[in-house]
PDB file of C-alpha atoms in Angstrom:
ATOM      1  CA  MET A  30     -10.912-140.281 -94.080  1.00  0.00           C
ATOM      2  CA  THR A  31     -12.045-138.656 -97.308  1.00  0.00           C
ATOM      3  CA  ASP A  32     -15.324-136.794 -97.776  1.00  0.00           C
ATOM      4  CA  ASP A  33     -16.734-139.642 -99.873  1.00  0.00           C
ATOM      5  CA  ALA A  34     -15.979-142.180 -97.129  1.00  0.00           C
ATOM      6  CA  GLU A  35     -17.585-139.949 -94.505  1.00  0.00           C
ATOM      7  CA  THR A  36     -20.663-139.511 -96.695  1.00  0.00           C
ATOM      8  CA  LYS A  37     -20.960-143.282 -97.186  1.00  0.00           C
ATOM      9  CA  SER A  38     -20.644-143.936 -93.449  1.00  0.00           C
ATOM     10  CA  GLU A  39     -23.320-141.338 -92.703  1.00  0.00           C
ATOM     11  CA  LYS A  40     -25.630-142.972 -95.260  1.00  0.00           C
ATOM     12  CA  LYS A  41     -25.059-146.378 -93.687  1.00  0.00           C
ATOM     13  CA  ASP A  42     -25.863-145.020 -90.228  1.00  0.00           C
ATOM     14  CA  SER A  43     -29.023-143.355 -91.510  1.00  0.00           C
ATOM     15  CA  LYS A  44     -30.072-146.585 -93.252  1.00  0.00           C
ATOM     16  CA  LYS A  45     -29.608-148.534 -90.022  1.00  0.00           C
ATOM     17  CA  LYS A  46     -31.758-146.046 -88.143  1.00  0.00           C
ATOM     18  CA  LYS A  47     -34.472-146.191 -90.797  1.00  0.00           C
ATOM     19  CA  THR A  48     -34.361-149.953 -90.950  1.00  0.00           C
ATOM     20  CA  ARG A  49     -34.861-150.201 -87.210  1.00  0.00           C
ATOM     21  CA  GLY A  50     -38.083-148.243 -87.444  1.00  0.00           C
ATOM     22  CA  PRO A  51     -40.003-146.415 -84.732  1.00  0.00           C
ATOM     23  CA  ARG A  52     -39.874-147.572 -81.133  1.00  0.00           C
ATOM     24  CA  ARG A  53     -42.719-149.872 -80.097  1.00  0.00           C
ATOM     25  CA  TRP A  54     -43.902-150.885 -76.650  1.00  0.00           C
ATOM     26  CA  GLU A  55     -46.738-152.525 -74.753  1.00  0.00           C
ATOM     27  CA  ARG A  56     -47.842-152.899 -71.135  1.00  0.00           C
ATOM     28  CA  ARG A  57     -48.292-156.231 -69.382  1.00  0.00           C
ATOM     29  CA  PHE A  58     -51.067-156.480 -66.794  1.00  0.00           C
ATOM     30  CA  ILE A  59     -51.458-159.258 -64.221  1.00  0.00           C
ATOM     31  CA  ALA A  60     -55.008-159.976 -63.049  1.00  0.00           C
ATOM     32  CA  GLN A  61     -55.975-158.812 -59.584  1.00  0.00           C
ATOM     33  CA  SER A  62     -58.353-160.506 -57.178  1.00  0.00           C
ATOM     34  CA  SER A  63     -61.965-159.422 -57.476  1.00  0.00           C
ATOM     35  CA  ASN A  64     -62.607-160.036 -53.751  1.00  0.00           C
ATOM     36  CA  ASN A  65     -62.600-157.362 -51.086  1.00  0.00           C
ATOM     37  CA  PRO A  66     -58.959-156.514 -50.367  1.00  0.00           C
ATOM     38  CA  TRP A  67     -59.675-156.046 -46.643  1.00  0.00           C
ATOM     39  CA  LEU A  68     -60.996-159.602 -46.440  1.00  0.00           C
ATOM     40  CA  VAL A  69     -57.749-160.858 -47.939  1.00  0.00           C
ATOM     41  CA  ARG A  70     -55.684-158.765 -45.538  1.00  0.00           C
ATOM     42  CA  VAL A  71     -57.561-159.910 -42.452  1.00  0.00           C
ATOM     43  CA  LEU A  72     -57.348-163.571 -43.425  1.00  0.00           C
ATOM     44  CA  GLY A  73     -53.653-163.187 -44.184  1.00  0.00           C
ATOM     45  CA  ALA A  74     -52.979-161.570 -40.839  1.00  0.00           C
ATOM     46  CA  ALA A  75     -54.967-164.239 -38.993  1.00  0.00           C
ATOM     47  CA  GLY A  76     -53.190-167.036 -40.842  1.00  0.00           C
ATOM     48  CA  ALA A  77     -49.750-165.611 -40.144  1.00  0.00           C
ATOM     49  CA  THR A  78     -50.542-165.055 -36.480  1.00  0.00           C
ATOM     50  CA  THR A  79     -51.933-168.560 -36.022  1.00  0.00           C
ATOM     51  CA  LEU A  80     -48.962-170.145 -37.766  1.00  0.00           C
ATOM     52  CA  GLY A  81     -46.581-168.171 -35.591  1.00  0.00           C
ATOM     53  CA  ALA A  82     -48.387-169.106 -32.397  1.00  0.00           C
ATOM     54  CA  GLY A  83     -48.549-172.774 -33.326  1.00  0.00           C
ATOM     55  CA  THR A  84     -44.859-172.870 -34.210  1.00  0.00           C
ATOM     56  CA  TRP A  85     -43.865-171.189 -30.952  1.00  0.00           C
ATOM     57  CA  ALA A  86     -46.078-173.505 -28.930  1.00  0.00           C
ATOM     58  CA  TYR A  87     -44.697-176.565 -30.668  1.00  0.00           C
ATOM     59  CA  VAL A  88     -41.024-175.590 -30.242  1.00  0.00           C
ATOM     60  CA  TYR A  89     -40.910-173.530 -27.022  1.00  0.00           C
ATOM     61  CA  GLY A  90     -44.239-174.147 -25.340  1.00  0.00           C
ATOM     62  CA  HIS A  91     -43.122-176.713 -22.771  1.00  0.00           C
ATOM     63  CA  ALA A  92     -46.300-176.125 -20.740  1.00  0.00           C
ATOM     64  CA  PHE A  93     -48.253-178.047 -23.362  1.00  0.00           C
ATOM     65  CA  GLU A  94     -46.099-181.140 -22.882  1.00  0.00           C
ATOM     66  CA  ALA A  95     -47.089-181.552 -19.243  1.00  0.00           C
ATOM     67  CA  ASP A  96     -50.822-181.842 -19.946  1.00  0.00           C
ATOM     68  CA  GLU A  97     -52.021-184.531 -22.336  1.00  0.00           C
ATOM     69  CA  LYS A  98     -55.163-182.521 -23.154  1.00  0.00           C
ATOM     70  CA  LEU A  99     -53.157-179.432 -24.145  1.00  0.00           C
ATOM     71  CA  LYS A 100     -50.411-181.302 -25.964  1.00  0.00           C
ATOM     72  CA  PRO A 101     -52.149-181.414 -29.416  1.00  0.00           C
ATOM     73  CA  ILE A 102     -52.977-177.674 -29.374  1.00  0.00           C
ATOM     74  CA  PRO A 103     -49.750-176.544 -31.179  1.00  0.00           C
ATOM     75  CA  SER A 104     -50.484-178.989 -34.004  1.00  0.00           C
ATOM     76  CA  TYR A 105     -54.032-177.647 -34.282  1.00  0.00           C
ATOM     77  CA  LEU A 106     -52.743-174.063 -34.410  1.00  0.00           C
ATOM     78  CA  ILE A 107     -50.288-174.898 -37.195  1.00  0.00           C
ATOM     79  CA  ALA A 108     -52.994-176.687 -39.188  1.00  0.00           C
ATOM     80  CA  ALA A 109     -55.442-173.784 -38.751  1.00  0.00           C
ATOM     81  CA  GLY A 110     -52.763-171.276 -39.772  1.00  0.00           C
ATOM     82  CA  ALA A 111     -51.996-173.282 -42.898  1.00  0.00           C
ATOM     83  CA  VAL A 112     -55.695-173.361 -43.832  1.00  0.00           C
ATOM     84  CA  LEU A 113     -56.077-169.593 -43.338  1.00  0.00           C
ATOM     85  CA  THR A 114     -52.944-168.917 -45.356  1.00  0.00           C
ATOM     86  CA  GLY A 115     -54.206-171.123 -48.182  1.00  0.00           C
ATOM     87  CA  ALA A 116     -57.558-169.310 -48.159  1.00  0.00           C
ATOM     88  CA  THR A 117     -55.725-166.000 -48.319  1.00  0.00           C
ATOM     89  CA  ILE A 118     -53.749-167.079 -51.370  1.00  0.00           C
ATOM     90  CA  TRP A 119     -56.883-168.420 -53.060  1.00  0.00           C
ATOM     91  CA  LEU A 120     -58.939-165.273 -52.446  1.00  0.00           C
ATOM     92  CA  GLY A 121     -56.052-162.923 -53.168  1.00  0.00           C
ATOM     93  CA  THR A 122     -55.248-164.238 -56.627  1.00  0.00           C
ATOM     94  CA  SER A 123     -57.188-164.511 -59.885  1.00  0.00           C
ATOM     95  CA  SER A 124     -57.471-167.199 -62.529  1.00  0.00           C
ATOM     96  CA  GLU A 125     -57.643-164.607 -65.313  1.00  0.00           C
ATOM     97  CA  THR A 126     -54.756-164.656 -67.767  1.00  0.00           C
ATOM     98  CA  PRO A 127     -52.320-161.748 -68.051  1.00  0.00           C
ATOM     99  CA  LEU A 128     -53.107-159.160 -70.731  1.00  0.00           C
ATOM    100  CA  ARG A 129     -50.917-156.952 -72.885  1.00  0.00           C
ATOM    101  CA  VAL A 130     -51.953-153.657 -74.451  1.00  0.00           C
ATOM    102  CA  GLY A 131     -49.772-151.484 -76.672  1.00  0.00           C
ATOM    103  CA  ASP A 132     -48.632-150.738 -80.204  1.00  0.00           C
ATOM    104  CA  PRO A 133     -49.116-154.285 -81.565  1.00  0.00           C
ATOM    105  CA  GLY A 134     -52.676-154.515 -80.241  1.00  0.00           C
ATOM    106  CA  ILE A 135     -54.272-156.587 -77.467  1.00  0.00           C
ATOM    107  CA  SER A 136     -52.661-159.851 -76.350  1.00  0.00           C
ATOM    108  CA  MET A 137     -53.547-162.681 -73.996  1.00  0.00           C
ATOM    109  CA  GLU A 138     -51.024-165.013 -72.394  1.00  0.00           C
ATOM    110  CA  LYS A 139     -52.306-168.576 -72.423  1.00  0.00           C
ATOM    111  CA  GLY A 140     -49.139-170.584 -72.707  1.00  0.00           C
ATOM    112  CA  GLU A 141     -48.257-168.612 -75.843  1.00  0.00           C
ATOM    113  CA  VAL A 142     -49.065-164.992 -76.561  1.00  0.00           C
ATOM    114  CA  ARG A 143     -52.076-164.658 -78.845  1.00  0.00           C
ATOM    115  CA  ARG A 144     -52.437-161.172 -80.273  1.00  0.00           C
ATOM    116  CA  MET A 145     -55.247-159.236 -81.909  1.00  0.00           C
ATOM    117  CA  PRO A 146     -53.717-156.291 -83.795  1.00  0.00           C
ATOM    118  CA  TRP A 147     -55.569-152.998 -83.806  1.00  0.00           C
ATOM    119  CA  TRP A 148     -56.442-153.385 -87.471  1.00  0.00           C
ATOM    120  CA  GLY A 149     -58.049-156.732 -86.609  1.00  0.00           C
ATOM    121  CA  VAL A 150     -60.376-155.351 -83.909  1.00  0.00           C
ATOM    122  CA  SER A 151     -63.905-155.157 -85.286  1.00  0.00           C
ATOM    123  CA  GLN A 152     -65.905-154.221 -82.171  1.00  0.00           C
ATOM    124  CA  ILE A 153     -65.466-153.378 -78.482  1.00  0.00           C
ATOM    125  CA  THR A 154     -68.623-153.432 -76.368  1.00  0.00           C
ATOM    126  CA  TRP A 155     -69.586-153.399 -72.695  1.00  0.00           C
ATOM    127  CA  GLU A 156     -71.674-155.983 -70.830  1.00  0.00           C
ATOM    128  CA  SER A 157     -73.190-154.167 -67.873  1.00  0.00           C
ATOM    129  CA  GLY A 158     -74.538-157.378 -66.330  1.00  0.00           C
ATOM    130  CA  ASN A 159     -71.157-159.088 -66.087  1.00  0.00           C
ATOM    131  CA  LEU A 160     -69.048-155.897 -65.907  1.00  0.00           C
ATOM    132  CA  VAL A 161     -66.764-157.011 -68.742  1.00  0.00           C
ATOM    133  CA  LEU A 162     -65.398-155.583 -71.962  1.00  0.00           C
ATOM    134  CA  VAL A 163     -66.128-157.763 -74.993  1.00  0.00           C
ATOM    135  CA  VAL A 164     -63.499-157.544 -77.742  1.00  0.00           C
ATOM    136  CA  SER A 165     -64.274-159.105 -81.134  1.00  0.00           C
ATOM    137  CA  GLY A 166     -62.159-159.350 -84.256  1.00  0.00           C
ATOM    138  CA  LYS A 167     -59.378-161.419 -85.807  1.00  0.00           C
ATOM    139  CA  ASP A 168     -55.966-162.418 -84.545  1.00  0.00           C
ATOM    140  CA  GLU A 169     -52.709-162.086 -86.468  1.00  0.00           C
ATOM    141  CA  SER A 170     -53.394-165.277 -88.431  1.00  0.00           C
ATOM    142  CA  GLY A 171     -56.817-164.023 -89.538  1.00  0.00           C
ATOM    143  CA  ALA A 172     -58.828-166.398 -87.308  1.00  0.00           C
ATOM    144  CA  SER A 173     -61.979-165.010 -85.676  1.00  0.00           C
ATOM    145  CA  TRP A 174     -61.568-164.355 -81.967  1.00  0.00           C
ATOM    146  CA  THR A 175     -63.765-162.966 -79.203  1.00  0.00           C
ATOM    147  CA  PHE A 176     -62.693-162.595 -75.585  1.00  0.00           C
ATOM    148  CA  LYS A 177     -63.881-160.810 -72.451  1.00  0.00           C
ATOM    149  CA  VAL A 178     -61.947-158.616 -70.036  1.00  0.00           C
ATOM    150  CA  PRO A 179     -63.540-158.363 -66.554  1.00  0.00           C
ATOM    151  CA  VAL A 180     -63.119-154.959 -64.991  1.00  0.00           C
ATOM    152  CA  ASN A 181     -62.921-156.407 -61.454  1.00  0.00           C
ATOM    153  CA  ALA A 182     -59.882-158.539 -62.275  1.00  0.00           C
ATOM    154  CA  HIS A 183     -58.280-156.304 -64.931  1.00  0.00           C
ATOM    155  CA  ALA A 184     -59.177-152.753 -63.941  1.00  0.00           C
ATOM    156  CA  GLU A 185     -55.812-151.337 -65.035  1.00  0.00           C
ATOM    157  CA  ALA A 186     -55.847-153.253 -68.314  1.00  0.00           C
ATOM    158  CA  VAL A 187     -59.398-152.072 -69.072  1.00  0.00           C
ATOM    159  CA  GLY A 188     -58.347-148.457 -68.576  1.00  0.00           C
ATOM    160  CA  TRP A 189     -55.432-148.747 -70.985  1.00  0.00           C
ATOM    161  CA  LEU A 190     -57.367-150.875 -73.481  1.00  0.00           C
ATOM    162  CA  VAL A 191     -60.145-148.293 -73.764  1.00  0.00           C
ATOM    163  CA  LYS A 192     -57.681-145.410 -73.979  1.00  0.00           C
ATOM    164  CA  GLU A 193     -55.628-147.038 -76.750  1.00  0.00           C
ATOM    165  CA  ALA A 194     -58.721-148.146 -78.655  1.00  0.00           C
ATOM    166  CA  LEU A 195     -60.217-144.644 -78.619  1.00  0.00           C
ATOM    167  CA  ALA A 196     -56.924-143.202 -79.846  1.00  0.00           C
ATOM    168  CA  ARG A 197     -56.258-145.814 -82.547  1.00  0.00           C
ATOM    169  CA  VAL A 198     -59.563-147.334 -83.707  1.00  0.00           C
ATOM    170  CA  PRO A 199     -62.345-145.136 -82.304  1.00  0.00           C
ATOM    171  CA  LYS A 200     -64.854-146.400 -84.875  1.00  0.00           C
ATOM    172  CA  VAL A 201     -64.994-149.878 -83.306  1.00  0.00           C
ATOM    173  CA  VAL A 202     -65.626-148.678 -79.732  1.00  0.00           C
ATOM    174  CA  ASP A 203     -69.353-149.142 -79.187  1.00  0.00           C
ATOM    175  CA  ILE A 204     -69.652-147.964 -75.581  1.00  0.00           C
ATOM    176  CA  ARG A 205     -71.848-145.148 -74.346  1.00  0.00           C
ATOM    177  CA  ASP A 206     -70.198-142.047 -72.945  1.00  0.00           C
ATOM    178  CA  SER A 207     -71.932-142.523 -69.599  1.00  0.00           C
ATOM    179  CA  VAL A 208     -70.270-145.940 -69.263  1.00  0.00           C
ATOM    180  CA  LEU A 209     -66.881-144.673 -70.431  1.00  0.00           C
ATOM    181  CA  ASP A 210     -66.904-142.057 -67.685  1.00  0.00           C
ATOM    182  CA  LYS A 211     -67.332-144.774 -65.045  1.00  0.00           C
ATOM    183  CA  LEU A 212     -64.617-147.108 -66.360  1.00  0.00           C
ATOM    184  CA  PRO A 213     -61.147-147.036 -64.741  1.00  0.00           C
ATOM    185  CA  GLY A 214     -58.646-144.562 -66.130  1.00  0.00           C
ATOM    186  CA  ALA A 215     -55.273-145.324 -67.686  1.00  0.00           C
ATOM    187  CA  ASN A 216     -52.782-145.023 -64.848  1.00  0.00           C
ATOM    188  CA  PRO A 217     -49.387-144.054 -66.350  1.00  0.00           C
ATOM    189  CA  HIS A 218     -47.637-146.265 -63.782  1.00  0.00           C
ATOM    190  CA  ALA A 219     -49.883-149.299 -64.274  1.00  0.00           C
ATOM    191  CA  GLY A 220     -48.554-152.558 -65.666  1.00  0.00           C
ATOM    192  CA  MET A 221     -45.048-153.443 -66.727  1.00  0.00           C
ATOM    193  CA  LYS A 222     -43.811-151.571 -69.781  1.00  0.00           C
ATOM    194  CA  ILE A 223     -42.109-153.804 -72.346  1.00  0.00           C
ATOM    195  CA  ASP A 224     -39.983-152.568 -75.249  1.00  0.00           C
ATOM    196  CA  LEU A 225     -40.609-154.413 -78.509  1.00  0.00           C
ATOM    197  CA  GLU A 226     -38.683-154.990 -81.696  1.00  0.00           C
ATOM    198  CA  PRO A 227     -39.667-153.028 -84.835  1.00  0.00           C
ATOM    199  CA  LEU A 228     -42.570-154.443 -86.800  1.00  0.00           C
ATOM    200  CA  GLN A 229     -41.458-157.163 -89.224  1.00  0.00           C
ATOM    201  CA  VAL A 230     -43.212-156.242 -92.472  1.00  0.00           C
ATOM    202  CA  VAL A 231     -41.562-158.814 -94.751  1.00  0.00           C
ATOM    203  CA  GLY A 232     -44.032-161.622 -95.328  1.00  0.00           C
ATOM    204  CA  LYS A 233     -47.090-159.555 -94.434  1.00  0.00           C
ATOM    205  CA  LYS A 234     -49.782-158.809 -97.020  1.00  0.00           C
ATOM    206  CA  ASP A 235     -50.844-155.510 -98.467  1.00  0.00           C
ATOM    207  CA  ALA A 236     -54.154-154.417 -96.946  1.00  0.00           C
ATOM    208  CA  ILE A 237     -55.499-153.378-100.364  1.00  0.00           C
ATOM    209  CA  THR A 238     -54.361-155.982-102.883  1.00  0.00           C
ATOM    210  CA  GLY A 239     -53.282-158.847-100.629  1.00  0.00           C
ATOM    211  CA  LYS A 240     -49.834-158.825-102.233  1.00  0.00           C
ATOM    212  CA  THR A 241     -47.086-160.231-100.006  1.00  0.00           C
ATOM    213  CA  ILE A 242     -44.391-157.749 -99.004  1.00  0.00           C
ATOM    214  CA  SER A 243     -41.057-159.288 -99.955  1.00  0.00           C
ATOM    215  CA  TYR A 244     -38.841-156.219 -99.607  1.00  0.00           C
ATOM    216  CA  GLU A 245     -38.949-154.025 -96.509  1.00  0.00           C
ATOM    217  CA  PRO A 246     -38.644-150.600 -98.192  1.00  0.00           C
ATOM    218  CA  ASP A 247     -41.741-151.458-100.238  1.00  0.00           C
ATOM    219  CA  ALA A 248     -43.912-151.451 -97.107  1.00  0.00           C
ATOM    220  CA  ARG A 249     -45.761-148.521 -95.589  1.00  0.00           C
ATOM    221  CA  VAL A 250     -47.228-148.968 -92.090  1.00  0.00           C
ATOM    222  CA  CYS A 251     -50.047-146.987 -90.498  1.00  0.00           C
ATOM    223  CA  THR A 252     -48.729-145.611 -87.218  1.00  0.00           C
ATOM    224  CA  ARG A 253     -52.097-145.931 -85.493  1.00  0.00           C
ATOM    225  CA  CYS A 254     -53.303-149.460 -86.290  1.00  0.00           C
ATOM    226  CA  GLU A 255     -50.112-150.942 -87.866  1.00  0.00           C
ATOM    227  CA  ARG A 256     -51.967-151.912 -91.036  1.00  0.00           C
ATOM    228  CA  VAL A 257     -49.407-152.678 -93.767  1.00  0.00           C
ATOM    229  CA  TYR A 258     -49.640-151.282 -97.307  1.00  0.00           C
ATOM    230  CA  PHE A 259     -47.568-151.690-100.441  1.00  0.00           C
ATOM    231  CA  LYS A 260     -45.982-148.354-101.303  1.00  0.00           C
ATOM    232  CA  ARG A 261     -47.887-148.004-104.588  1.00  0.00           C
ATOM    233  CA  THR A 262     -51.279-148.783-103.062  1.00  0.00           C
ATOM    234  CA  VAL A 263     -51.254-146.503-100.016  1.00  0.00           C
ATOM    235  CA  PRO A 264     -54.652-144.757 -99.816  1.00  0.00           C
ATOM    236  CA  LYS A 265     -55.145-141.202 -98.659  1.00  0.00           C
ATOM    237  CA  LYS A 266     -56.838-142.428 -95.505  1.00  0.00           C
ATOM    238  CA  CYS A 267     -56.434-145.658 -93.549  1.00  0.00           C
ATOM    239  CA  LYS A 268     -59.443-147.757 -92.570  1.00  0.00           C
ATOM    240  CA  CYS A 269     -58.818-146.770 -88.953  1.00  0.00           C
ATOM    241  CA  GLY A 270     -59.318-143.121 -89.929  1.00  0.00           C
ATOM    242  CA  ALA A 271     -55.687-141.978 -89.851  1.00  0.00           C
ATOM    243  CA  SER A 272     -54.371-139.802 -92.680  1.00  0.00           C
ATOM    244  CA  LEU A 273     -51.737-141.500 -94.846  1.00  0.00           C
ATOM    245  CA  LEU A 274     -50.761-138.534 -96.999  1.00  0.00           C
ATOM    246  CA  ASP A 275     -47.298-138.454 -95.440  1.00  0.00           C
ATOM    247  CA  LEU A 276     -46.767-142.123 -96.340  1.00  0.00           C
ATOM    248  CA  ARG A 277     -47.894-141.498 -99.919  1.00  0.00           C
ATOM    249  CA  ALA A 278     -45.361-138.697-100.199  1.00  0.00           C
ATOM    250  CA  GLN A 279     -42.466-140.776 -98.950  1.00  0.00           C
ATOM    251  CA  VAL A 280     -39.804-141.759-101.462  1.00  0.00           C
ATOM    252  CA  SER A 281     -37.851-144.887-100.610  1.00  0.00           C
ATOM    253  CA  GLU A 282     -34.164-144.031-100.283  1.00  0.00           C
ATOM    254  CA  ASP A 283     -33.216-147.530 -99.200  1.00  0.00           C
ATOM    255  CA  THR A 284     -33.807-149.175-102.577  1.00  0.00           C
ATOM    256  CA  PRO A 285     -30.511-150.579-103.897  1.00  0.00           C
ATOM    257  CA  ALA A 286     -29.298-149.763-107.373  1.00  0.00           C
ATOM    258  CA  ASP A 287     -29.806-153.301-108.653  1.00  0.00           C
ATOM    259  CA  TYR A 288     -33.430-153.411-107.452  1.00  0.00           C
ATOM    260  CA  ASP A 289     -35.835-152.838-110.329  1.00  0.00           C
ATOM    261  CA  ASP A 290     -38.300-150.595-108.564  1.00  0.00           C
ATOM    262  CA  ASP A 291     -40.233-149.762-111.762  1.00  0.00           C
ATOM    263  CA  GLU A 292     -40.518-153.265-113.137  1.00  0.00           C
ATOM    264  CA  ASP A 293     -44.293-153.126-113.301  1.00  0.00           C
ATOM    265  CA  GLU A 294     -44.210-149.633-114.801  1.00  0.00           C
ATOM    266  CA  ASP A 295     -41.739-150.758-117.472  1.00  0.00           C
ATOM    267  CA  GLU A 296     -44.075-153.576-118.438  1.00  0.00           C
ATOM    268  CA  ASP A 297     -46.951-151.116-118.703  1.00  0.00           C
ATOM    269  CA  ASP A 298     -44.840-148.773-120.836  1.00  0.00           C
ATOM    270  CA  GLN A 299     -43.901-151.693-123.082  1.00  0.00           C
ATOM    271  CA  LEU A 300     -47.547-152.568-123.561  1.00  0.00           C
ATOM    272  CA  GLU A 301     -48.347-148.945-124.337  1.00  0.00           C
ATOM    273  CA  ASP A 302     -45.519-148.786-126.911  1.00  0.00           C
ATOM    274  CA  GLU A 303     -46.795-151.921-128.606  1.00  0.00           C
ATOM    275  CA  THR A 304     -50.270-150.441-128.665  1.00  0.00           C
ATOM    276  CA  ASP A 305     -48.926-147.210-130.149  1.00  0.00           C
ATOM    277  CA  ASP A 306     -47.022-149.164-132.806  1.00  0.00           C
ATOM    278  CA  ASP A 307     -50.188-150.999-133.777  1.00  0.00           C
ATOM    279  CA  GLY A 308     -52.031-147.721-133.897  1.00  0.00           C
ATOM    280  CA  ASP A 309     -49.359-146.186-136.147  1.00  0.00           C
ATOM    281  CA  GLU A 310     -49.566-149.101-138.567  1.00  0.00           C
ATOM    282  CA  SER A 311     -53.323-148.760-138.809  1.00  0.00           C
ATOM    283  CA  ASP A 312     -52.925-145.045-139.454  1.00  0.00           C
ATOM    284  CA  ASP A 313     -50.466-145.732-142.282  1.00  0.00           C
ATOM    285  CA  ASP A 314     -52.895-148.120-143.852  1.00  0.00           C
ATOM    286  CA  GLU A 315     -55.603-145.492-143.726  1.00  0.00           C
ATOM    287  CA  VAL A 316     -53.283-142.991-145.417  1.00  0.00           C
ATOM    288  CA  GLU A 317     -52.145-145.384-148.133  1.00  0.00           C
ATOM    289  CA  GLU A 318     -55.650-146.574-148.944  1.00  0.00           C
ATOM    290  CA  PRO A 319     -56.670-143.488-150.963  1.00  0.00           C
ATOM    291  CA  GLU A 320     -53.445-143.792-153.033  1.00  0.00           C
ATOM    292  CA  GLU A 321     -54.347-147.374-153.996  1.00  0.00           C
ATOM    293  CA  ARG A 322     -57.785-146.218-155.055  1.00  0.00           C
ATOM    294  CA  ARG A 323     -56.235-143.508-157.223  1.00  0.00           C
ATOM    295  CA  LYS A 324     -54.109-146.119-158.933  1.00  0.00           C
TER     296      LYS A 324
END
């Protein structure tokens, strides 16, 4: 293999790595019961014991067959055990939907996953009366959305939600420090960690001009809130507070040769040239005017 071929292969590999983008992940949290766990354990133990006793009495308890008064006892034990087991399941589970927290933002699973990206979060507050986090903002489609996260059912999710919000969009967290100290922490082993595909920027709109991104190398993404910018409109600082100077300094190496990267600049230069030509003609007229007067 020649040096040129090796260089081309290395460029292709580097392009693939750049195209894939940084690794993204999120954690999935299943709601826990808000009831006393010891109550659930005791009911579960009682239900299992009663079911076992009723089954044994019904199958092997021949003493109950001899007495007509004792004969229905195994059936009663099985029925009571089933009721206790059902109560255990009901008290030990929660009706709250699973939550996801990670790089893409905050998501709720109600049939389909509905996500509020970090750049769409406008406010996070705390309701002390109901012990819930209130998250307000817009989802990925731009629709207004407000939901509540109860700390009793989603203690682990609340810990990670607050941690990620303070790290990514601290300006929207409107919770007193005294309350933050009492909220659950972010357990590194909590939830189920899910690897995600790189952010698809094609089709998204520039956060400044609203222009649709049609070519991936034209996009610049804030690493904190995943707000998307067109490469020529990247500000020095993102709305989330993150510095974007490194994104402004980036030069796209993935632009193909046949892609007219300076199309808009060429049009501006053309307009400037036309303006200069008009200005030159007016200058010539001003110079020739005194000669006509002399004649």
